[in-house]
Short mmCIF file of C-alpha atoms in Angstrom, two decimals:
data_model
loop_
_atom_site.label_atom_id
_atom_site.label_comp_id
_atom_site.label_asym_id
_atom_site.label_seq_id
_atom_site.Cartn_x
_atom_site.Cartn_y
_atom_site.Cartn_z
CA MET A 1 -4.52 -48.26 24.10
CA GLU A 2 -2.73 -49.61 21.06
CA PHE A 3 -3.12 -47.57 17.92
CA PRO A 4 -5.11 -49.46 15.25
CA LYS A 5 -2.92 -50.89 12.50
CA GLY A 6 -5.37 -51.47 9.67
CA GLU A 7 -7.30 -49.12 7.46
CA LEU A 8 -8.98 -46.40 9.46
CA ASP A 9 -12.26 -44.58 9.16
CA LEU A 10 -13.83 -41.69 10.99
CA ARG A 11 -17.30 -42.92 11.92
CA GLU A 12 -20.00 -40.37 12.60
CA MET A 13 -21.48 -41.20 16.01
CA GLN A 14 -23.80 -38.26 16.54
CA SER A 15 -24.83 -34.87 15.17
CA LEU A 16 -25.63 -32.30 17.86
CA GLU A 17 -28.18 -29.68 16.93
CA GLY A 18 -29.39 -26.72 18.90
CA HIS A 19 -27.39 -23.68 17.95
CA ASN A 20 -29.25 -21.22 15.70
CA ASP A 21 -26.22 -20.01 13.79
CA ARG A 22 -22.78 -21.25 12.78
CA VAL A 23 -20.74 -22.99 15.48
CA TRP A 24 -17.28 -21.44 15.69
CA SER A 25 -15.42 -23.34 18.39
CA LEU A 26 -15.41 -26.36 20.67
CA ALA A 27 -13.65 -27.31 23.88
CA TRP A 28 -13.67 -30.61 25.73
CA ASN A 29 -13.76 -30.31 29.51
CA PRO A 30 -10.32 -31.67 30.54
CA ALA A 31 -11.52 -33.00 33.90
CA SER A 32 -14.39 -35.08 32.52
CA GLY A 33 -14.69 -38.17 30.40
CA ALA A 34 -12.98 -40.62 32.72
CA ALA A 35 -13.33 -42.23 36.18
CA GLY A 36 -17.11 -42.15 36.06
CA VAL A 37 -17.34 -38.47 35.21
CA PRO A 38 -19.32 -38.09 31.94
CA ALA A 39 -17.60 -36.33 29.05
CA MET A 40 -18.52 -32.68 28.64
CA LEU A 41 -18.11 -30.46 25.60
CA ALA A 42 -18.54 -26.70 25.26
CA SER A 43 -19.48 -25.05 21.97
CA CYS A 44 -19.94 -21.44 20.97
CA SER A 45 -21.84 -19.80 18.18
CA GLY A 46 -22.90 -16.84 16.09
CA ASP A 47 -26.21 -17.12 17.96
CA LYS A 48 -24.48 -15.30 20.89
CA THR A 49 -24.59 -18.33 23.16
CA ALA A 50 -22.33 -21.08 24.35
CA ARG A 51 -23.75 -24.53 24.95
CA ILE A 52 -22.61 -27.33 27.23
CA TRP A 53 -23.17 -30.89 26.04
CA LYS A 54 -22.89 -33.86 28.37
CA GLN A 55 -22.52 -37.51 27.48
CA GLY A 56 -25.30 -39.64 28.98
CA PRO A 57 -25.14 -43.28 30.11
CA SER A 58 -26.14 -44.46 26.63
CA GLY A 59 -23.13 -42.71 25.18
CA SER A 60 -25.02 -39.97 23.36
CA PHE A 61 -24.60 -36.28 24.11
CA ASP A 62 -27.39 -34.01 25.29
CA CYS A 63 -27.42 -30.28 25.79
CA MET A 64 -27.24 -29.66 29.53
CA ALA A 65 -26.98 -25.87 29.51
CA VAL A 66 -27.25 -22.81 27.29
CA LEU A 67 -24.99 -19.98 28.42
CA GLU A 68 -26.73 -16.83 27.29
CA ASP A 69 -27.22 -13.14 28.08
CA ALA A 70 -23.54 -12.56 28.72
CA HIS A 71 -22.52 -11.61 25.21
CA THR A 72 -24.24 -9.21 22.85
CA ARG A 73 -22.57 -10.52 19.71
CA THR A 74 -21.11 -13.74 18.29
CA VAL A 75 -19.37 -15.96 20.85
CA ARG A 76 -16.19 -16.84 18.99
CA SER A 77 -14.20 -19.17 21.23
CA CYS A 78 -14.28 -21.03 24.52
CA ALA A 79 -11.77 -22.71 26.78
CA TRP A 80 -11.99 -24.67 30.05
CA SER A 81 -9.65 -24.11 32.97
CA PRO A 82 -7.37 -27.13 33.64
CA CYS A 83 -9.45 -28.07 36.73
CA GLY A 84 -12.56 -28.10 34.54
CA LYS A 85 -14.65 -25.89 36.83
CA LEU A 86 -14.37 -22.64 34.89
CA LEU A 87 -15.15 -21.83 31.26
CA ALA A 88 -13.96 -18.72 29.45
CA THR A 89 -15.92 -17.49 26.41
CA THR A 90 -14.81 -14.68 24.10
CA SER A 91 -16.98 -12.58 21.87
CA PHE A 92 -17.10 -10.13 18.99
CA ASP A 93 -18.52 -7.75 21.64
CA ALA A 94 -14.89 -7.29 22.80
CA THR A 95 -15.35 -9.04 26.14
CA THR A 96 -14.34 -12.35 27.69
CA ALA A 97 -16.78 -13.95 30.13
CA ILE A 98 -15.79 -16.38 32.86
CA TRP A 99 -18.42 -18.96 33.84
CA GLU A 100 -18.41 -21.24 36.85
CA HIS A 101 -19.99 -24.67 36.86
CA ILE A 102 -22.11 -24.81 40.00
CA GLY A 103 -24.26 -27.91 40.34
CA SER A 104 -25.97 -28.27 36.99
CA ASP A 105 -25.85 -24.56 36.22
CA PHE A 106 -23.30 -22.22 34.78
CA GLU A 107 -23.05 -18.77 36.23
CA CYS A 108 -21.19 -15.85 34.71
CA ILE A 109 -18.88 -14.76 37.53
CA SER A 110 -16.67 -12.26 35.75
CA THR A 111 -16.33 -10.19 32.57
CA LEU A 112 -12.91 -9.20 31.23
CA GLU A 113 -12.91 -5.94 29.32
CA GLY A 114 -10.09 -4.13 27.63
CA HIS A 115 -9.77 -5.23 24.03
CA GLU A 116 -10.87 -2.62 21.49
CA ASN A 117 -12.81 -4.98 19.29
CA GLU A 118 -13.56 -8.66 18.58
CA VAL A 119 -11.84 -11.09 20.96
CA LYS A 120 -10.98 -14.15 18.90
CA SER A 121 -9.42 -16.70 21.20
CA VAL A 122 -8.72 -17.57 24.83
CA SER A 123 -6.33 -20.04 26.41
CA TRP A 124 -5.56 -21.11 29.99
CA ASN A 125 -2.00 -21.95 31.00
CA ALA A 126 -1.14 -25.39 32.40
CA SER A 127 -1.57 -24.37 36.05
CA GLY A 128 -4.75 -22.38 35.48
CA SER A 129 -3.25 -19.21 36.94
CA LEU A 130 -3.10 -17.27 33.67
CA ILE A 131 -5.44 -16.60 30.77
CA ALA A 132 -4.40 -15.20 27.40
CA THR A 133 -6.79 -13.50 24.97
CA CYS A 134 -6.25 -11.99 21.52
CA SER A 135 -8.17 -9.67 19.26
CA ARG A 136 -8.58 -7.86 15.96
CA ASP A 137 -6.99 -4.93 17.81
CA LYS A 138 -3.66 -6.75 17.09
CA SER A 139 -2.83 -7.30 20.74
CA VAL A 140 -2.56 -10.26 23.06
CA TRP A 141 -3.54 -9.75 26.70
CA ILE A 142 -2.35 -11.84 29.63
CA TRP A 143 -4.59 -11.95 32.68
CA GLU A 144 -3.72 -13.36 36.09
CA MET A 145 -6.32 -14.98 38.30
CA GLN A 146 -6.62 -13.31 41.67
CA SER A 147 -8.33 -14.62 44.80
CA GLY A 148 -12.10 -14.65 44.40
CA LYS A 149 -11.70 -15.69 40.76
CA GLU A 150 -11.19 -12.13 39.59
CA PHE A 151 -8.75 -11.49 36.78
CA GLU A 152 -6.23 -8.71 36.46
CA CYS A 153 -4.47 -7.80 33.25
CA VAL A 154 -0.71 -8.22 33.75
CA SER A 155 0.48 -7.57 30.24
CA VAL A 156 -0.64 -6.21 26.87
CA LEU A 157 1.53 -7.68 24.13
CA GLN A 158 1.95 -5.64 20.96
CA GLY A 159 3.83 -6.89 17.95
CA HIS A 160 1.43 -8.39 15.46
CA THR A 161 0.64 -5.98 12.65
CA GLN A 162 -2.85 -7.35 12.09
CA ASP A 163 -5.73 -9.26 13.64
CA VAL A 164 -4.59 -12.04 16.05
CA LYS A 165 -6.59 -15.20 15.33
CA MET A 166 -5.58 -17.59 18.09
CA VAL A 167 -3.46 -17.96 21.23
CA GLN A 168 -2.37 -21.20 22.88
CA TRP A 169 -0.31 -21.78 26.00
CA HIS A 170 2.37 -24.46 25.87
CA PRO A 171 1.03 -27.61 27.61
CA LEU A 172 3.82 -27.71 30.20
CA ILE A 173 5.42 -24.31 30.71
CA ASP A 174 4.37 -20.67 30.59
CA VAL A 175 5.25 -19.95 26.99
CA LEU A 176 2.53 -18.48 24.79
CA VAL A 177 2.14 -18.80 21.01
CA SER A 178 -0.08 -16.54 18.89
CA VAL A 179 -1.01 -16.73 15.20
CA SER A 180 -2.27 -13.92 13.01
CA TYR A 181 -3.86 -12.41 9.88
CA ASP A 182 -0.37 -10.93 9.36
CA SER A 183 0.74 -14.48 8.39
CA THR A 184 3.17 -14.80 11.30
CA ILE A 185 3.49 -17.00 14.37
CA LYS A 186 4.82 -15.33 17.52
CA VAL A 187 6.25 -16.92 20.64
CA TRP A 188 6.01 -14.97 23.90
CA ALA A 189 7.81 -15.63 27.17
CA GLU A 190 8.46 -13.94 30.47
CA ASP A 191 11.96 -12.83 31.45
CA GLY A 192 11.47 -13.63 35.11
CA ASP A 193 10.61 -10.06 36.02
CA ASP A 194 6.94 -10.32 35.04
CA ASP A 195 7.98 -8.79 31.77
CA TRP A 196 6.48 -10.53 28.76
CA HIS A 197 7.96 -10.08 25.32
CA CYS A 198 8.15 -11.72 21.94
CA VAL A 199 11.05 -14.18 21.80
CA GLN A 200 10.48 -15.45 18.28
CA THR A 201 8.58 -14.43 15.14
CA ILE A 202 8.10 -17.01 12.40
CA ASP A 203 7.28 -15.38 9.09
CA GLU A 204 7.31 -16.47 5.46
CA ALA A 205 11.08 -16.03 5.29
CA CYS A 206 11.58 -18.66 8.01
CA SER A 207 9.49 -21.25 6.15
CA GLY A 208 6.36 -19.79 7.69
CA HIS A 209 2.95 -19.27 6.15
CA SER A 210 2.18 -16.94 3.24
CA SER A 211 -1.30 -15.98 4.38
CA THR A 212 -3.46 -15.72 7.52
CA VAL A 213 -2.57 -18.35 10.13
CA TRP A 214 -5.83 -19.49 11.72
CA ALA A 215 -4.89 -21.99 14.41
CA LEU A 216 -2.17 -23.93 16.21
CA SER A 217 -1.97 -27.04 18.34
CA PHE A 218 0.80 -28.55 20.47
CA ASN A 219 1.48 -32.27 20.66
CA GLU A 220 1.16 -33.93 24.07
CA SER A 221 4.82 -33.57 25.04
CA GLY A 222 5.03 -29.97 23.87
CA ASP A 223 8.10 -30.40 21.70
CA ARG A 224 6.11 -30.02 18.50
CA MET A 225 3.34 -27.77 17.27
CA VAL A 226 1.25 -27.65 14.10
CA THR A 227 -0.23 -24.53 12.49
CA CYS A 228 -2.83 -24.18 9.73
CA SER A 229 -3.46 -21.39 7.30
CA ASP A 230 -5.40 -19.66 4.54
CA ASP A 231 -2.38 -20.59 2.38
CA LEU A 232 -3.89 -24.12 2.34
CA THR A 233 -1.00 -25.75 4.22
CA LEU A 234 -0.34 -27.19 7.65
CA LYS A 235 3.14 -26.75 9.06
CA ILE A 236 4.87 -28.78 11.75
CA TRP A 237 7.35 -27.04 14.05
CA ASP A 238 9.87 -28.57 16.41
CA THR A 239 11.77 -27.26 19.39
CA SER A 240 14.50 -29.79 20.04
CA GLY A 241 14.63 -30.66 23.69
CA THR A 242 12.20 -29.23 26.20
CA PRO A 243 11.98 -25.44 26.33
CA SER A 244 13.55 -24.25 29.52
CA GLU A 245 11.59 -22.21 32.00
CA SER A 246 14.49 -20.89 34.04
CA SER A 247 14.90 -17.16 33.93
CA ASP A 248 18.39 -17.38 32.44
CA ASP A 249 17.36 -19.29 29.37
CA VAL A 250 15.34 -18.08 26.44
CA PRO A 251 13.09 -20.87 25.15
CA ARG A 252 14.73 -22.78 22.31
CA PRO A 253 13.56 -21.53 18.94
CA TRP A 254 10.99 -23.43 16.89
CA ARG A 255 12.24 -24.81 13.59
CA HIS A 256 10.17 -25.83 10.60
CA VAL A 257 10.20 -29.61 10.05
CA TYR A 258 7.41 -30.34 7.61
CA THR A 259 4.73 -28.77 5.39
CA LEU A 260 1.56 -30.67 4.49
CA SER A 261 0.04 -29.26 1.31
CA GLY A 262 -2.46 -30.29 -1.35
CA PHE A 263 -4.93 -31.87 1.07
CA HIS A 264 -7.44 -29.06 1.46
CA ASP A 265 -8.38 -26.71 -1.36
CA ARG A 266 -9.85 -23.96 0.79
CA THR A 267 -8.82 -22.16 3.99
CA ILE A 268 -7.89 -24.50 6.84
CA PHE A 269 -9.54 -23.10 9.98
CA SER A 270 -8.62 -25.59 12.67
CA VAL A 271 -6.00 -28.12 13.62
CA ASN A 272 -5.67 -30.34 16.70
CA TRP A 273 -3.04 -32.87 17.77
CA SER A 274 -4.33 -35.94 19.67
CA ARG A 275 -2.59 -37.65 22.58
CA GLU A 276 -1.78 -40.52 20.23
CA GLY A 277 -0.14 -38.26 17.69
CA VAL A 278 -2.96 -37.96 15.14
CA ILE A 279 -3.33 -34.48 13.64
CA ALA A 280 -6.89 -33.53 12.63
CA SER A 281 -7.62 -30.54 10.39
CA GLY A 282 -10.92 -28.89 9.47
CA ALA A 283 -11.37 -26.58 6.50
CA ALA A 284 -13.67 -24.47 4.34
CA ASP A 285 -13.86 -27.37 1.87
CA ASP A 286 -16.23 -29.06 4.36
CA ALA A 287 -13.66 -31.79 4.95
CA ILE A 288 -11.72 -33.22 7.88
CA CYS A 289 -8.25 -34.68 7.28
CA LEU A 290 -6.18 -36.87 9.57
CA PHE A 291 -2.38 -37.04 9.45
CA VAL A 292 0.29 -39.00 11.34
CA GLU A 293 4.04 -39.02 11.39
CA SER A 294 5.39 -41.81 9.24
CA LYS A 295 6.99 -44.70 11.09
CA GLU A 296 9.31 -45.42 8.18
CA LYS A 297 12.88 -44.28 8.38
CA MET A 298 13.12 -41.25 6.17
CA ASP A 299 15.59 -38.45 5.79
CA GLY A 300 14.06 -36.41 8.57
CA PRO A 301 10.48 -36.28 9.88
CA PHE A 302 7.76 -37.18 7.40
CA PHE A 303 4.02 -36.80 7.82
CA SER A 304 1.32 -38.40 5.70
CA LEU A 305 -2.44 -38.39 5.26
CA VAL A 306 -4.31 -41.15 7.07
CA MET A 307 -7.67 -40.23 5.57
CA LYS A 308 -9.79 -37.36 4.25
CA LYS A 309 -13.45 -37.22 5.25
CA GLU A 310 -15.08 -35.27 2.39
CA LYS A 311 -18.39 -33.57 3.21
CA ALA A 312 -17.83 -34.16 6.91
CA HIS A 313 -20.29 -31.30 7.26
CA ALA A 314 -22.66 -29.56 4.82
CA MET A 315 -20.62 -26.35 5.17
CA ASP A 316 -17.24 -25.09 6.38
CA VAL A 317 -15.63 -26.97 9.29
CA ASN A 318 -14.55 -24.34 11.83
CA SER A 319 -13.17 -26.43 14.67
CA VAL A 320 -11.86 -29.94 15.28
CA GLN A 321 -11.00 -31.13 18.79
CA TRP A 322 -9.84 -34.53 20.04
CA ASN A 323 -11.30 -35.71 23.32
CA PRO A 324 -8.33 -35.49 25.75
CA LYS A 325 -9.43 -38.53 27.74
CA ASN A 326 -10.41 -40.72 24.80
CA PRO A 327 -8.11 -39.87 21.90
CA ARG A 328 -10.18 -41.80 19.35
CA ILE A 329 -13.13 -39.43 19.74
CA LEU A 330 -13.17 -36.26 17.66
CA ALA A 331 -15.65 -33.39 17.79
CA SER A 332 -16.14 -31.01 14.86
CA ALA A 333 -18.10 -27.76 14.51
CA SER A 334 -19.46 -26.17 11.36
CA ASP A 335 -21.12 -23.23 9.63
CA ASP A 336 -24.06 -25.60 9.18
CA GLY A 337 -24.89 -25.05 12.87
CA THR A 338 -24.11 -28.59 13.96
CA ILE A 339 -21.46 -30.32 16.03
CA LYS A 340 -20.51 -33.85 15.10
CA ILE A 341 -18.96 -36.53 17.28
CA TRP A 342 -16.74 -38.98 15.41
CA GLU A 343 -14.92 -42.15 16.35
CA LEU A 344 -11.66 -43.17 14.76
CA ALA A 345 -11.85 -46.90 14.24
CA GLU A 346 -10.42 -49.69 12.16
CA ILE A 347 -12.49 -50.79 9.20
CA SER A 348 -13.31 -54.41 9.91
CA GLY A 349 -13.24 -57.09 7.22
CA MET B 1 -9.29 14.31 3.77
CA VAL B 2 -11.68 13.75 0.92
CA THR B 3 -14.99 15.44 1.46
CA GLY B 4 -18.00 14.59 -0.63
CA LEU B 5 -18.26 11.67 -2.99
CA ILE B 6 -15.23 9.59 -3.90
CA ASN B 7 -16.29 9.63 -7.53
CA ALA B 8 -18.68 12.47 -8.25
CA ASN B 9 -19.02 11.72 -11.94
CA PRO B 10 -19.14 8.02 -12.61
CA VAL B 11 -19.55 6.71 -16.11
CA VAL B 12 -23.04 5.29 -16.47
CA TYR B 13 -23.65 2.52 -18.96
CA GLU B 14 -26.80 1.22 -20.56
CA ARG B 15 -28.48 -1.69 -18.80
CA LYS B 16 -28.32 -4.90 -20.73
CA GLU B 17 -31.63 -5.91 -22.21
CA ARG B 18 -33.32 -8.50 -20.07
CA HIS B 19 -34.78 -11.52 -21.77
CA LEU B 20 -37.51 -13.55 -20.21
CA ARG B 21 -36.37 -17.10 -19.98
CA SER B 22 -38.61 -19.52 -21.83
CA SER B 23 -40.24 -22.07 -19.59
CA PRO B 24 -39.04 -25.64 -19.97
CA VAL B 25 -41.24 -28.07 -21.92
CA VAL B 26 -41.08 -30.81 -19.31
CA ILE B 27 -41.77 -29.64 -15.79
CA ASP B 28 -40.26 -31.91 -13.21
CA GLU B 29 -40.93 -30.36 -9.83
CA TYR B 30 -38.19 -32.32 -8.16
CA ALA B 31 -35.50 -31.65 -10.74
CA VAL B 32 -32.70 -29.43 -9.50
CA GLU B 33 -32.00 -26.86 -12.18
CA PRO B 34 -28.36 -26.11 -12.60
CA ILE B 35 -27.41 -22.58 -11.64
CA ASP B 36 -25.76 -20.66 -14.45
CA GLN B 37 -23.80 -17.45 -14.91
CA LEU B 38 -26.87 -15.43 -15.85
CA GLU B 39 -28.70 -16.49 -12.70
CA ILE B 40 -25.82 -15.30 -10.54
CA PHE B 41 -25.72 -12.05 -12.49
CA GLU B 42 -29.46 -11.56 -11.94
CA HIS B 43 -28.87 -11.77 -8.19
CA VAL B 44 -26.29 -8.99 -8.24
CA ARG B 45 -26.95 -6.71 -11.24
CA ASP B 46 -29.39 -4.44 -9.40
CA ILE B 47 -27.31 -3.93 -6.28
CA LYS B 48 -27.13 -0.19 -5.83
CA ASP B 49 -23.75 1.45 -5.68
CA PRO B 50 -23.23 2.77 -2.11
CA GLU B 51 -22.63 6.32 -3.37
CA HIS B 52 -24.72 6.81 -6.48
CA PRO B 53 -28.31 6.07 -7.50
CA TYR B 54 -27.11 3.59 -10.10
CA SER B 55 -26.82 -0.18 -10.09
CA LEU B 56 -23.56 -2.11 -10.23
CA GLU B 57 -24.58 -3.16 -13.75
CA GLU B 58 -25.11 0.41 -14.92
CA LEU B 59 -21.70 1.39 -13.58
CA LYS B 60 -20.14 -1.76 -15.07
CA VAL B 61 -18.86 -2.69 -11.63
CA VAL B 62 -20.07 -6.21 -12.38
CA THR B 63 -20.80 -7.80 -15.74
CA GLU B 64 -22.10 -11.22 -16.68
CA ASP B 65 -18.58 -12.16 -17.76
CA SER B 66 -17.09 -11.14 -14.43
CA ILE B 67 -18.82 -14.16 -12.92
CA GLU B 68 -17.09 -17.52 -13.03
CA LEU B 69 -18.92 -20.51 -11.74
CA ASP B 70 -18.94 -24.27 -11.54
CA ASP B 71 -22.35 -25.45 -10.33
CA GLN B 72 -21.15 -29.05 -10.10
CA GLN B 73 -18.45 -27.96 -7.67
CA SER B 74 -20.78 -25.42 -6.00
CA TYR B 75 -18.24 -22.69 -6.63
CA VAL B 76 -18.59 -19.10 -7.79
CA ARG B 77 -16.13 -16.25 -8.11
CA VAL B 78 -17.28 -12.70 -8.74
CA THR B 79 -14.72 -10.17 -9.92
CA PHE B 80 -15.82 -6.58 -9.59
CA THR B 81 -14.33 -3.36 -10.94
CA PRO B 82 -14.60 -0.33 -8.66
CA THR B 83 -15.31 2.90 -10.51
CA VAL B 84 -12.08 4.52 -9.32
CA GLU B 85 -8.71 3.13 -8.27
CA HIS B 86 -8.80 4.54 -4.76
CA CYS B 87 -12.41 3.72 -4.12
CA SER B 88 -12.83 3.31 -0.38
CA MET B 89 -16.27 1.90 -1.08
CA ALA B 90 -14.64 -1.19 -2.60
CA THR B 91 -15.01 -3.21 0.59
CA VAL B 92 -18.66 -2.15 0.93
CA ILE B 93 -19.38 -3.22 -2.65
CA GLY B 94 -17.61 -6.51 -2.06
CA LEU B 95 -19.59 -7.01 1.12
CA CYS B 96 -22.87 -6.31 -0.71
CA LEU B 97 -22.00 -8.92 -3.31
CA ARG B 98 -21.14 -11.46 -0.64
CA VAL B 99 -24.30 -10.85 1.40
CA LYS B 100 -26.61 -10.97 -1.62
CA LEU B 101 -25.13 -14.25 -2.82
CA MET B 102 -25.15 -15.69 0.70
CA ARG B 103 -28.85 -14.94 0.95
CA SER B 104 -29.68 -16.16 -2.58
CA LEU B 105 -27.57 -19.25 -3.22
CA PRO B 106 -27.88 -22.74 -1.69
CA SER B 107 -25.71 -23.13 1.41
CA ARG B 108 -23.49 -25.64 -0.39
CA TYR B 109 -21.99 -22.79 -2.42
CA LYS B 110 -18.45 -21.49 -1.87
CA VAL B 111 -18.13 -17.85 -2.88
CA ASP B 112 -14.96 -15.90 -3.65
CA ILE B 113 -15.15 -12.16 -4.23
CA ARG B 114 -12.26 -10.20 -5.66
CA VAL B 115 -11.40 -6.85 -7.13
CA ALA B 116 -10.47 -6.99 -10.83
CA PRO B 117 -6.66 -7.18 -10.96
CA GLY B 118 -5.05 -3.82 -11.55
CA THR B 119 -8.14 -1.77 -10.77
CA HIS B 120 -7.52 -0.87 -7.16
CA ALA B 121 -4.62 0.63 -5.26
CA THR B 122 -4.87 -1.76 -2.30
CA GLU B 123 -6.23 -4.75 -4.19
CA ALA B 124 -4.53 -7.44 -2.07
CA ALA B 125 -5.70 -5.90 1.20
CA VAL B 126 -9.30 -5.53 -0.03
CA ASN B 127 -9.39 -9.10 -1.36
CA LYS B 128 -7.98 -10.50 1.86
CA GLN B 129 -10.64 -8.77 3.96
CA LEU B 130 -13.49 -9.77 1.67
CA ASN B 131 -12.46 -13.43 1.80
CA ASP B 132 -11.83 -13.66 5.54
CA LYS B 133 -15.04 -15.17 6.84
CA GLU B 134 -14.47 -13.97 10.39
CA ARG B 135 -13.84 -10.37 9.32
CA VAL B 136 -16.97 -10.45 7.15
CA ALA B 137 -19.08 -11.90 9.99
CA ALA B 138 -17.87 -9.27 12.44
CA ALA B 139 -18.44 -6.46 9.91
CA LEU B 140 -22.02 -7.59 9.36
CA GLU B 141 -22.68 -7.37 13.11
CA ASN B 142 -21.98 -3.65 12.87
CA PRO B 143 -25.48 -2.12 12.62
CA ARG B 144 -24.42 0.92 10.59
CA LEU B 145 -22.60 -1.17 8.04
CA LEU B 146 -25.42 -3.71 7.84
CA GLU B 147 -27.89 -0.87 7.25
CA MET B 148 -25.72 0.45 4.41
CA VAL B 149 -25.53 -3.00 2.85
CA ASP B 150 -29.28 -3.56 3.17
CA GLU B 151 -29.97 -0.21 1.51
CA CYS B 152 -27.79 -1.21 -1.45
CA LEU B 153 -29.55 -4.56 -1.67
CA ALA B 154 -33.11 -3.21 -1.37
CA ALA B 155 -33.60 -2.88 -5.14
CA THR B 156 -32.59 -6.48 -5.74
CA TYR B 157 -35.47 -8.02 -3.86
CA ILE B 158 -38.22 -6.42 -5.92
#
């Protein structure tokens, strides 16, 4: 798929309604959306439910399931296992629920307890053997899947001094990154002895953020990541070469390469890097921005704005996620209770 | 450990005289009236202080001038002055302001709440909490806290 060369626009394809409260997070099922399997999207909300949306033959999405009665408070985030058969949902009720897709139903097969308060994010590693969760209790927990799809906590990572907002596993190796209300980014790795520890902390002094970091996203190859913050900037980080997984090496440190500022005037809640290299951001200014790395030869990496979609939603944009199988399709979630499906296309004429 | 009220003897001020607004000559039912500073103040002036049987106006915790707004931009910022520097009720007051405005203003509005600079010992920490949407949402799911907030807001709905 060749990336369009002309002027681009984000075209609204559909607005999905159904949730009765703000929609916090979205996750595309990684095993669907290609080879005849219809695309599937999970969303979660302040209405205490998660919803599964499936793309029909006409191309439009319909709600195929409402996952309820598992959480007693806001469902804050959701993430699919790499095989696409399991969905993890986290809640302000301090638990993480694991759902299995059986036929056309979703059944809650497990509940992970342990955090002291709101669980804010969940991420599966590349092989699907580990789950990481984080919470306002300042800790990050790593859980290992056992036989029978049970999960056992293998590590409780302390280090952040405040609320941890999001965790994301590296797309290729078992390195975990967390971002926090304490304005730092932390990188966690295992020393080969099942011992997890923090191998790098990026704070304001290392060109890091000056306020709460809300989200992060890796590029496809995993040598870059982008973070977004309440300080109104997005920052690009690079780890030259591929981080090594061997027990003798510590992963190469992440260095700051670029800061994007002046594009959003309120807190940036979400950022996501597409397979084609387009960075999407969603913020409290109701807008969605798209950025790419400049092709021009500059003195070092340079990123620029492709477009800003003002009033993408009627209220704050909480999550933006590119469809992993079709990188021109973007889903966004908002305080206005809706989810929108967008298509990145060239403006004709 | 402090027992009893944080501030047992707050200074109580006179309530500002309320003027009835004159009705407009031309009544266009579909016209959207711009929201002004006074309207925002009317939403919050009668919020009861969490500790005392006085309103935020009577304790000068909020004044009409402490409200900055731009209706065109759908933006409002309320600056409030806690009665004492170490007031642990500051976050509750801030939360009350946020909830009342959330329930009273059109959803297009962006609201910032802050403590008046120099009036609180942990000003930055209080401001950060009050403006973190996720922290606010989680706090409001706490039944005890929500009950406290609703009690403070009861007088404003009359």
